[in-house]
C-alpha cells in the first residue's frame, strides 16, 4: 500500500476523508465483504494521521453499517445484505 494524501485545508475533516476513501474501496469491491480493513496503526502510516483520526474514520464506517469490529481482532467489511436492512422503508 502506498501513502495516500489527506487535504488538511479541505472543509471536510481528515477522518471523514479517510472514511470516504475506504467507503469507496468497499463500494467498488476493492475491499470485499468479510475482508479485514487495515488496522488503526496501518491507517496512521498510510494516511499520515494520528491514531485517534484513524479510529474516528472507522467509527464513521461502523455507523454507516459498512464495517463491524471484533474486539482484539480488527474491523471487517459487512455483507451487502446486512447493509440493505438499514435502508428499507416501511410502507403504511
PDB file of C-alpha atoms in Angstrom:
ATOM      1  CA  UNK A   1       0.000   0.000   0.000  1.00  0.00           C
ATOM      2  CA  UNK A   2       1.266   3.415  -0.882  1.00  0.00           C
ATOM      3  CA  UNK A   3       0.756   6.556   1.167  1.00  0.00           C
ATOM      4  CA  UNK A   4      -2.437   8.471   0.468  1.00  0.00           C
ATOM      5  CA  UNK A   5      -2.929  12.199   0.557  1.00  0.00           C
ATOM      6  CA  UNK A   6      -5.182  13.951   3.064  1.00  0.00           C
ATOM      7  CA  UNK A   7      -6.061  17.553   2.296  1.00  0.00           C
ATOM      8  CA  UNK A   8      -5.689  19.244   5.680  1.00  0.00           C
ATOM      9  CA  UNK A   9      -7.032  22.512   4.213  1.00  0.00           C
ATOM     10  CA  UNK A  10     -10.273  20.926   2.980  1.00  0.00           C
ATOM     11  CA  UNK A  11     -13.504  21.756   4.814  1.00  0.00           C
ATOM     12  CA  UNK A  12     -14.029  18.034   5.431  1.00  0.00           C
ATOM     13  CA  UNK A  13     -12.042  16.757   8.451  1.00  0.00           C
ATOM     14  CA  UNK A  14      -9.287  14.194   7.790  1.00  0.00           C
ATOM     15  CA  UNK A  15     -11.178  11.349   9.487  1.00  0.00           C
ATOM     16  CA  UNK A  16     -14.131  11.906   7.129  1.00  0.00           C
ATOM     17  CA  UNK A  17     -11.789  11.970   4.120  1.00  0.00           C
ATOM     18  CA  UNK A  18     -10.345   8.612   5.199  1.00  0.00           C
ATOM     19  CA  UNK A  19     -13.816   7.159   5.822  1.00  0.00           C
ATOM     20  CA  UNK A  20     -14.952   8.324   2.362  1.00  0.00           C
ATOM     21  CA  UNK A  21     -11.851   6.806   0.764  1.00  0.00           C
ATOM     22  CA  UNK A  22     -12.413   3.444   2.480  1.00  0.00           C
ATOM     23  CA  UNK A  23     -16.157   3.535   1.709  1.00  0.00           C
ATOM     24  CA  UNK A  24     -15.311   3.994  -1.972  1.00  0.00           C
ATOM     25  CA  UNK A  25     -12.999   0.973  -1.836  1.00  0.00           C
ATOM     26  CA  UNK A  26     -15.778  -1.076  -0.216  1.00  0.00           C
ATOM     27  CA  UNK A  27     -18.381   0.022  -2.783  1.00  0.00           C
ATOM     28  CA  UNK A  28     -16.009  -0.721  -5.690  1.00  0.00           C
ATOM     29  CA  UNK A  29     -15.330  -4.176  -4.292  1.00  0.00           C
ATOM     30  CA  UNK A  30     -11.647  -3.497  -3.636  1.00  0.00           C
ATOM     31  CA  UNK A  31     -12.412  -4.381  -0.007  1.00  0.00           C
ATOM     32  CA  UNK A  32     -14.884  -7.280  -0.356  1.00  0.00           C
ATOM     33  CA  UNK A  33     -17.307  -8.492   2.352  1.00  0.00           C
ATOM     34  CA  UNK A  34     -15.619 -10.353   5.194  1.00  0.00           C
ATOM     35  CA  UNK A  35     -12.206  -8.900   4.419  1.00  0.00           C
ATOM     36  CA  UNK A  36     -10.390  -7.119   7.224  1.00  0.00           C
ATOM     37  CA  UNK A  37      -9.683  -3.431   6.885  1.00  0.00           C
ATOM     38  CA  UNK A  38      -6.186  -2.122   7.569  1.00  0.00           C
ATOM     39  CA  UNK A  39      -5.507  -1.780  11.301  1.00  0.00           C
ATOM     40  CA  UNK A  40      -5.565   1.595  13.025  1.00  0.00           C
ATOM     41  CA  UNK A  41      -1.770   1.519  13.044  1.00  0.00           C
ATOM     42  CA  UNK A  42      -1.655   0.753   9.318  1.00  0.00           C
ATOM     43  CA  UNK A  43      -4.124   3.570   8.589  1.00  0.00           C
ATOM     44  CA  UNK A  44      -1.971   6.030  10.573  1.00  0.00           C
ATOM     45  CA  UNK A  45       1.025   5.093   8.441  1.00  0.00           C
ATOM     46  CA  UNK A  46      -0.936   5.010   5.182  1.00  0.00           C
ATOM     47  CA  UNK A  47      -2.574   8.411   5.622  1.00  0.00           C
ATOM     48  CA  UNK A  48      -0.019  10.110   7.888  1.00  0.00           C
ATOM     49  CA  UNK A  49      -2.553  10.848  10.642  1.00  0.00           C
ATOM     50  CA  UNK A  50      -2.857  10.291  14.384  1.00  0.00           C
ATOM     51  CA  UNK A  51      -4.318   7.052  15.713  1.00  0.00           C
ATOM     52  CA  UNK A  52      -7.434   8.863  17.015  1.00  0.00           C
ATOM     53  CA  UNK A  53      -8.088  10.138  13.472  1.00  0.00           C
ATOM     54  CA  UNK A  54      -7.941   6.574  12.120  1.00  0.00           C
ATOM     55  CA  UNK A  55     -10.189   5.402  14.960  1.00  0.00           C
ATOM     56  CA  UNK A  56     -12.777   8.080  14.159  1.00  0.00           C
ATOM     57  CA  UNK A  57     -12.733   7.123  10.464  1.00  0.00           C
ATOM     58  CA  UNK A  58     -13.525   3.512  11.370  1.00  0.00           C
ATOM     59  CA  UNK A  59     -16.284   4.724  13.682  1.00  0.00           C
ATOM     60  CA  UNK A  60     -17.930   6.571  10.786  1.00  0.00           C
ATOM     61  CA  UNK A  61     -17.865   3.406   8.678  1.00  0.00           C
ATOM     62  CA  UNK A  62     -19.400   1.410  11.555  1.00  0.00           C
ATOM     63  CA  UNK A  63     -22.181   3.996  11.907  1.00  0.00           C
ATOM     64  CA  UNK A  64     -22.841   3.705   8.170  1.00  0.00           C
ATOM     65  CA  UNK A  65     -23.119  -0.083   8.508  1.00  0.00           C
ATOM     66  CA  UNK A  66     -20.204  -0.713   6.131  1.00  0.00           C
ATOM     67  CA  UNK A  67     -17.981  -2.460   8.673  1.00  0.00           C
ATOM     68  CA  UNK A  68     -18.143  -4.248  12.007  1.00  0.00           C
ATOM     69  CA  UNK A  69     -15.400  -4.546  14.593  1.00  0.00           C
ATOM     70  CA  UNK A  70     -14.380  -7.566  16.634  1.00  0.00           C
ATOM     71  CA  UNK A  71     -12.508  -6.536  19.770  1.00  0.00           C
ATOM     72  CA  UNK A  72      -8.903  -7.655  19.613  1.00  0.00           C
ATOM     73  CA  UNK A  73      -9.272  -8.881  16.023  1.00  0.00           C
ATOM     74  CA  UNK A  74      -9.985  -5.873  13.822  1.00  0.00           C
ATOM     75  CA  UNK A  75     -12.643  -4.376  11.583  1.00  0.00           C
ATOM     76  CA  UNK A  76     -14.266  -6.238   8.708  1.00  0.00           C
ATOM     77  CA  UNK A  77     -16.448  -5.318   5.737  1.00  0.00           C
ATOM     78  CA  UNK A  78     -20.107  -6.246   6.239  1.00  0.00           C
ATOM     79  CA  UNK A  79     -22.109  -8.305   3.768  1.00  0.00           C
ATOM     80  CA  UNK A  80     -24.264  -6.178   1.425  1.00  0.00           C
ATOM     81  CA  UNK A  81     -27.406  -7.929   2.722  1.00  0.00           C
ATOM     82  CA  UNK A  82     -26.540  -6.703   6.237  1.00  0.00           C
ATOM     83  CA  UNK A  83     -26.402  -3.132   4.920  1.00  0.00           C
ATOM     84  CA  UNK A  84     -29.672  -3.304   2.959  1.00  0.00           C
ATOM     85  CA  UNK A  85     -31.822  -3.667   6.074  1.00  0.00           C
ATOM     86  CA  UNK A  86     -30.842  -0.198   7.223  1.00  0.00           C
ATOM     87  CA  UNK A  87     -32.213   1.423   4.058  1.00  0.00           C
ATOM     88  CA  UNK A  88     -35.570  -0.354   3.899  1.00  0.00           C
ATOM     89  CA  UNK A  89     -38.598   1.857   4.284  1.00  0.00           C
ATOM     90  CA  UNK A  90     -41.810   0.830   5.961  1.00  0.00           C
ATOM     91  CA  UNK A  91     -44.984   1.161   3.923  1.00  0.00           C
ATOM     92  CA  UNK A  92     -48.108   2.411   5.533  1.00  0.00           C
TER      93      UNK A  92
END
